[in-house]
Coordinates of C-alpha atoms in Angstrom, one line a residue:
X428 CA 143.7 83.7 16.9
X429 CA 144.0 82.3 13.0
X430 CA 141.9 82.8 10.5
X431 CA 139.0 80.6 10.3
X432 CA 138.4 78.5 7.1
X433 CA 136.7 80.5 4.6
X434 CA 136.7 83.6 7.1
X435 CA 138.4 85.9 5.0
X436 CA 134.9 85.9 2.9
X437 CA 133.7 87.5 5.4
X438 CA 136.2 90.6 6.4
X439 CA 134.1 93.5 5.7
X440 CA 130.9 91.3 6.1
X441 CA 128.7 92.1 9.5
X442 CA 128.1 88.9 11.0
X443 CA 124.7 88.5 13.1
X444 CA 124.9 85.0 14.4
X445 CA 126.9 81.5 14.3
X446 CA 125.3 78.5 14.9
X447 CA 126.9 75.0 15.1
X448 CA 125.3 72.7 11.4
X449 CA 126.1 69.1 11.9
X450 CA 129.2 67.7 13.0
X451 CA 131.7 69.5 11.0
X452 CA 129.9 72.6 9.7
X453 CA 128.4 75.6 11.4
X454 CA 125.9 78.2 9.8
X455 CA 127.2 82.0 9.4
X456 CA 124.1 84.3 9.2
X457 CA 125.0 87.9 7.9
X458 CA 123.1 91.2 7.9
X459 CA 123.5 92.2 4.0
X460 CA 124.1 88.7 2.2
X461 CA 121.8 86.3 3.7
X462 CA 123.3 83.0 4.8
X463 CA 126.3 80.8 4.3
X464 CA 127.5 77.2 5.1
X465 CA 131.0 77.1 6.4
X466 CA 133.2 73.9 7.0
X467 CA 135.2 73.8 10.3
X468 CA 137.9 72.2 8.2
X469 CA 140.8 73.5 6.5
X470 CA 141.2 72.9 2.7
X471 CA 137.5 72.2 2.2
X472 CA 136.4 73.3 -1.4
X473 CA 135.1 75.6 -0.8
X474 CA 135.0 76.6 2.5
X475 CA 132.1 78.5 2.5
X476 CA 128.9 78.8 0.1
X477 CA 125.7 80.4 0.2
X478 CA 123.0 78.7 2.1
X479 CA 119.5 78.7 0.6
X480 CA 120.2 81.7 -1.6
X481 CA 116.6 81.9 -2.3
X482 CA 116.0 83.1 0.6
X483 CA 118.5 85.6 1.1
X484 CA 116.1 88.7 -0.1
X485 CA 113.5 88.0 2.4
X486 CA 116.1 88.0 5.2
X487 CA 117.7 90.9 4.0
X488 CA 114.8 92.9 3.9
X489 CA 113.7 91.6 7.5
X490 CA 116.9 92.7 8.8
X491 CA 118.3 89.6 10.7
X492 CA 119.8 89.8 14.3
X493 CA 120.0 86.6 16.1
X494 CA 120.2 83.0 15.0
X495 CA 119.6 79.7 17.2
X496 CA 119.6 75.9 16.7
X497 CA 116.1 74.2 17.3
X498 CA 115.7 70.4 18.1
X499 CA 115.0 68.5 14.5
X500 CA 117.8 70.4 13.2
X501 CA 115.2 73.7 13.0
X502 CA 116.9 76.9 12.6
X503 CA 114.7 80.3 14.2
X504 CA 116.0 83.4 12.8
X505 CA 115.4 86.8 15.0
X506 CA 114.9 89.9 13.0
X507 CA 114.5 93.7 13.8
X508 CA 111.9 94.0 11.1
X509 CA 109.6 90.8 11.0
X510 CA 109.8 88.5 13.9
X511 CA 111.1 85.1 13.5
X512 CA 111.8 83.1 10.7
X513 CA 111.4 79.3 11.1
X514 CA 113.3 77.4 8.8
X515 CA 113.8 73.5 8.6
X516 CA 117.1 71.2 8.5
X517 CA 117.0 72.1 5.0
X518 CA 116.9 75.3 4.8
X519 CA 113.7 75.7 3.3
X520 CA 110.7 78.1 5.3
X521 CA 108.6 76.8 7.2
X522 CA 106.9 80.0 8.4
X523 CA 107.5 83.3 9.9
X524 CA 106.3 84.4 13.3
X525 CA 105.3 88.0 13.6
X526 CA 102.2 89.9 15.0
X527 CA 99.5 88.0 13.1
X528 CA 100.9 84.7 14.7
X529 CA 100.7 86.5 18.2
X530 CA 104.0 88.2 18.8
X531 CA 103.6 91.7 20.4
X532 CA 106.5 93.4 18.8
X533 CA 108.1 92.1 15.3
X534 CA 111.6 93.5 16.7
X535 CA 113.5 90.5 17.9
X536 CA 116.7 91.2 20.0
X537 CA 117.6 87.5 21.0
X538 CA 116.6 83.9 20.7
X539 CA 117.2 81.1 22.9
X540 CA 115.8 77.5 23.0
X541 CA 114.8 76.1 25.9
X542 CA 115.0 72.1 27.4
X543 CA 111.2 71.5 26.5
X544 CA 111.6 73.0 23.0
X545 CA 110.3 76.2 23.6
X546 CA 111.7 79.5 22.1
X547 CA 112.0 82.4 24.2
X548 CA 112.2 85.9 22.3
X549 CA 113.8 89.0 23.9
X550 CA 111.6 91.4 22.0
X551 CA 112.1 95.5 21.5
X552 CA 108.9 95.5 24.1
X553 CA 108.7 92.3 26.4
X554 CA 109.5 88.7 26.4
X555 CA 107.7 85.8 24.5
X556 CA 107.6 82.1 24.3
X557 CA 106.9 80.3 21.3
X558 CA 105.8 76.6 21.5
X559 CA 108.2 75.8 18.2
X560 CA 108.0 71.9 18.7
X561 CA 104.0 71.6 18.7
X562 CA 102.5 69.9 15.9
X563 CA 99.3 71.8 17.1
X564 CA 98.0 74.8 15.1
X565 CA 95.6 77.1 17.2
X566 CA 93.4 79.9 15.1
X567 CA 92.0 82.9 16.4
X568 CA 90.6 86.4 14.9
X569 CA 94.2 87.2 14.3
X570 CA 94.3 84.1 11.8
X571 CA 91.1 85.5 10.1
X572 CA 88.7 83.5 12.6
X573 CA 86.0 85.2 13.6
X574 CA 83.1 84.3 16.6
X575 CA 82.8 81.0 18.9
X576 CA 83.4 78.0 17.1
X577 CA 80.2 75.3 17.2
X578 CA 81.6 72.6 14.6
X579 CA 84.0 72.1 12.0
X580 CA 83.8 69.9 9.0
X581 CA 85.7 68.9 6.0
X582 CA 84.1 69.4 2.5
X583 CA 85.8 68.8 -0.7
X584 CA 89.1 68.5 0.7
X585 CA 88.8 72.4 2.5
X586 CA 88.3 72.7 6.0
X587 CA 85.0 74.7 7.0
X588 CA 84.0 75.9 10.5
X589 CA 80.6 77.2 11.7
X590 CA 80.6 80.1 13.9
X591 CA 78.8 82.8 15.6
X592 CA 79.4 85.0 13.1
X593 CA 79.3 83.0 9.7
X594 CA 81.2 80.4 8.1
X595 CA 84.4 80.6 7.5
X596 CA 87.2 78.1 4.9
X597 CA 90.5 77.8 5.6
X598 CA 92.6 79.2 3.0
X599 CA 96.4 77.0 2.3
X600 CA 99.2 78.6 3.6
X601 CA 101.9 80.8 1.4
X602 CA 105.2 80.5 1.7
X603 CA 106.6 81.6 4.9
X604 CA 103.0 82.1 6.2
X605 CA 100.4 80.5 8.8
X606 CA 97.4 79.5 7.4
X607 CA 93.8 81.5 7.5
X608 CA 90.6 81.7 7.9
X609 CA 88.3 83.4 5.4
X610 CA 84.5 84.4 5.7
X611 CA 82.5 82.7 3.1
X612 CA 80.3 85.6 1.6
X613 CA 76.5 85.1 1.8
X614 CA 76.8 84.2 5.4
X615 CA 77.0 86.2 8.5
X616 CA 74.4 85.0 10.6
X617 CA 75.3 82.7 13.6
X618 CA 75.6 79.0 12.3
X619 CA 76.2 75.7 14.9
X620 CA 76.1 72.4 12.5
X621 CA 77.7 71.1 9.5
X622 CA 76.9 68.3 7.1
X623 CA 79.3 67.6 4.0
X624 CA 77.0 65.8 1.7
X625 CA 77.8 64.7 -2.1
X626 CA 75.6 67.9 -3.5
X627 CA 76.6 70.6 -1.2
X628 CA 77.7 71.4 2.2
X629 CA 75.0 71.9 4.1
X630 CA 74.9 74.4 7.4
X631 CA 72.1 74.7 9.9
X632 CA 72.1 78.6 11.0
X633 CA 69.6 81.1 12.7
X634 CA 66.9 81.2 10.1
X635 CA 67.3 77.9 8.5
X636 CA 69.4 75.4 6.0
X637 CA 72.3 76.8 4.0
X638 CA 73.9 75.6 1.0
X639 CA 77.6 76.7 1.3
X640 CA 78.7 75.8 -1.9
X641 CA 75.7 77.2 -4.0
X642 CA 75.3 80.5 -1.2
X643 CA 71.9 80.4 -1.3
X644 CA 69.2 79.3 1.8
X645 CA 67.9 75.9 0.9
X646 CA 65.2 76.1 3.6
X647 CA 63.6 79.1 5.7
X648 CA 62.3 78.8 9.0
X649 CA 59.1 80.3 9.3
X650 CA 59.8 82.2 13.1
X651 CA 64.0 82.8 12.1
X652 CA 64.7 81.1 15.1
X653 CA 67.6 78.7 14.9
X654 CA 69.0 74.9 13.4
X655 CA 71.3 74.2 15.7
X656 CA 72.3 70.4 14.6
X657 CA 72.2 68.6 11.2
X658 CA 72.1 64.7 11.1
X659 CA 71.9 62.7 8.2
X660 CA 70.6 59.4 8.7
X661 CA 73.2 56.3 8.2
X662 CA 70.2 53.7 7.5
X663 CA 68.8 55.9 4.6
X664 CA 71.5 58.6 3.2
X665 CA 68.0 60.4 1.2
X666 CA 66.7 61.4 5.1
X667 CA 68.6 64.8 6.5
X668 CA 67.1 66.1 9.6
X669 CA 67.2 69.1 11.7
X670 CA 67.3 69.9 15.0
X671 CA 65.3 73.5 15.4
X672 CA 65.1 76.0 18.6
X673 CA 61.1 74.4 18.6
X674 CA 61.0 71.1 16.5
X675 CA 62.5 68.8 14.0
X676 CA 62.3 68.8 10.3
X677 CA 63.1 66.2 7.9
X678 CA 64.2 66.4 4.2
X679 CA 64.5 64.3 1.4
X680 CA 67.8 64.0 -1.4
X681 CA 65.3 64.0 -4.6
X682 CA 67.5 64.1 -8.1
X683 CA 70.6 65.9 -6.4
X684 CA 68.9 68.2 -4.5
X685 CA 67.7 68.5 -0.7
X686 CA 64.0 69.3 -0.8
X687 CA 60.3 68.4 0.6
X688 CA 61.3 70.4 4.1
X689 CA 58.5 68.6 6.6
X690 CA 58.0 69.2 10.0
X691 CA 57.9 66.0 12.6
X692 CA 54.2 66.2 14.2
X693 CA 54.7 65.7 18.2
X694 CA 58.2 67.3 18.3
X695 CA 58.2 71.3 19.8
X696 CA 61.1 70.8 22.0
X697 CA 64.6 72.4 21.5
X698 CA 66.6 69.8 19.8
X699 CA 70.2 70.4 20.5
X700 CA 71.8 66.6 19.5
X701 CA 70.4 63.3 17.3
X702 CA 72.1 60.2 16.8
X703 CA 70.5 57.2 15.1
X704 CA 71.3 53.3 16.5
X705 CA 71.7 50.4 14.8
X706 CA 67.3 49.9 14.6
X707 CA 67.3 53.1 12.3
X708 CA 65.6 54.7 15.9
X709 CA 66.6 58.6 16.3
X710 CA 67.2 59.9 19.5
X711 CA 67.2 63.2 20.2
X712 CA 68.5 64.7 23.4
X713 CA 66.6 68.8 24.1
X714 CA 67.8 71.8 25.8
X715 CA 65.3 71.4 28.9
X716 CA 63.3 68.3 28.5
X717 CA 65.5 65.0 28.7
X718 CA 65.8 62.4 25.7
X719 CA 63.2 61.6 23.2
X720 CA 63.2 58.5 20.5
X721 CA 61.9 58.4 17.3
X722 CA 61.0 55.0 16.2
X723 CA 59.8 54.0 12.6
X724 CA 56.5 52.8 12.5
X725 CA 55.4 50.0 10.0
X726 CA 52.6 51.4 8.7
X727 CA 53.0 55.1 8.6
X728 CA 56.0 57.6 7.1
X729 CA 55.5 59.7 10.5
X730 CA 57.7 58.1 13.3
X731 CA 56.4 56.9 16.6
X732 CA 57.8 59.3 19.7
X733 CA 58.3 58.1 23.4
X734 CA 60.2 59.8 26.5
X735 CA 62.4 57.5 28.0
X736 CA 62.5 58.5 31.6
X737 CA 60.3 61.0 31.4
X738 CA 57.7 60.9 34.1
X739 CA 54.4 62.7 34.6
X740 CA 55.0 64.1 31.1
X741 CA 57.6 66.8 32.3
X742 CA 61.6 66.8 32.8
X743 CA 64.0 69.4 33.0
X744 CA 67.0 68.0 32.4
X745 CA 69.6 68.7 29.4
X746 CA 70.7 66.2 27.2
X747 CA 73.4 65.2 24.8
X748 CA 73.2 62.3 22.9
X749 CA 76.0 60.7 21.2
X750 CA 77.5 57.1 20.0
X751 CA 80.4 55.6 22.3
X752 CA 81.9 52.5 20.4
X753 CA 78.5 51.8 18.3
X754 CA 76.2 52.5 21.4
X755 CA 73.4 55.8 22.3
X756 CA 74.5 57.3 25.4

């Protein structure tokens, strides 16, 4: 045995993990001093230096144990005190992976890579696999996401989602951490549709129309049943409708605001989907009783209604409409 380049730096050093760093350099991850580059090479100036240095108090504090090589050059770090630490070819965080991301036990004995790109995780209580190579991010209640999911929507450049127990934004990532969810105060009624509109964002909940932005109800429904979809018409951005449990309501965009709530007459149904075609008609598929279509009339601001399969004047059947490459279906 001979001394390795640089080696001697690291005599009375404790040495977690090696791990091969390009072609002629190999990564030396240490229990008290964070990480160091080292060159396989004798006579390189200087054999060894510190590696991301900036990161050397997290690790230190998380206690690393194990080190391996990811494909794209990743680097997962196993700790005893905080799970994994992802970094990229770089050496700058990506994220850490402890119990909030889904690991049962933050105390990571090993690491191994696997052909598909998994890592597998010997852990102080079981074993774990971590799909490291996804570009996929999945949310729960452990990310801050609470209830079923109905719809998500952008607004502003923020992602919103409409659940069964409010709506909630997602909040950017720190360093080192996953992104989360937050609750938007106001809110915590069940909500199933939302509409990102110039004024507001606009979520149909049990009870009626919500203005996210402003927190405040911009339209009550007179029984508290439920909106269950929002659909802004395409033809004339001013029109909003809404789908109720018993009916559909229309509004109007009047000097930057959504107002003059109205009530379609001939529609009790349970709307549950509206799409509009290229005619400006609205179809609306129900809960129990098949399609119905909504066609302007020439002569009047109430729309004419018709039930396109519907014989005897009864059906049963649940519908969801939606537009397949610019057609109703």
């Amino acid at each position: 045995l001979a001394m390795a380049p640089g080696g001697a730096l690291f005599k009375e050093e404790l040495i977690r993990s090696l791990v091969p760093w390009g072609e002629a350099e190999y990564l030396v991850v240490t229990y008290s001093n964070g990480m160091f580059r080292c060159s396989t090479q004798q006579g390189t100036e200087p054999d060894c230096s510190p590696f991301n240095p900036g990161l050397t108090e997290l690790l230190v504090s998380l206690q690393p144990y194990s080190a391996t090589l990811l494909p794209e050059g990743r680097l997962a770090i196993g700790t005893k005190l905080g799970g994994v630490v992802l970094l990229d070819d770089s050496g700058r965080l990506l994220r850490t992976l402890d119990e909030t991301s889904g690991l049962r036990d933050e105390h990571v004995w090993f690491t191994y890579a696997d052909r598909q790109g998994g890592l597998w995780l010997a852990l102080n209580n079981g074993l774990a696999r971590v799909e490291a190579a996804t570009s996929l991010s999945y949310f729960d209640k452990m990310l801050g996401l609470g209830g079923s999911v109905s719809q998500v929507a952008r607004h502003n450049g923020r992602l919103y989602a409409a659940t069964s127990l409010g709506i909630y934004r997602l909040s950017p990532a720190a360093a080192g951490a996953p992104a989360r969810f937050e609750p938007m105060p106001g809110i915590s009624t069940a909500c199933w549709s939302l509409v990102s509109t110039e004024e507001a964002l606009l979520a149909g909940c049990r009870g009626g129309l919500y203005d996210v932005d402003a927190g405040q109800w911009l339209w009550e429904h007179e029984t508290e049943l439920h909106v269950g979809v929002l659909y802004r018409s395409r033809r004339d951005p001013t029109l909003l409708y809404l789908g109720l449990s018993d009916g559909l309501v229309r509004m109007r965009l009047d000097a930057g605001g959504w107002t003059d709530a109205e009530r379609i007459p001939g529609v009790r149904e349970q709307v549950n989907s509206i799409v509009e075609d290229t005619l400006g008609r609205l179809w609306l598929g129900t809960r129990n009783d098949g399609v119905l279509r909504l066609d302007p009339a020439a002569d009047s601001d109430q729309p004419i209604i018709t039930r396109p399969g519907v014989t005897d004047g009864q059906s049963t059947e649940a519908v969801i409409t939606m537009t397949v490459a610019g057609r109703v279906t």
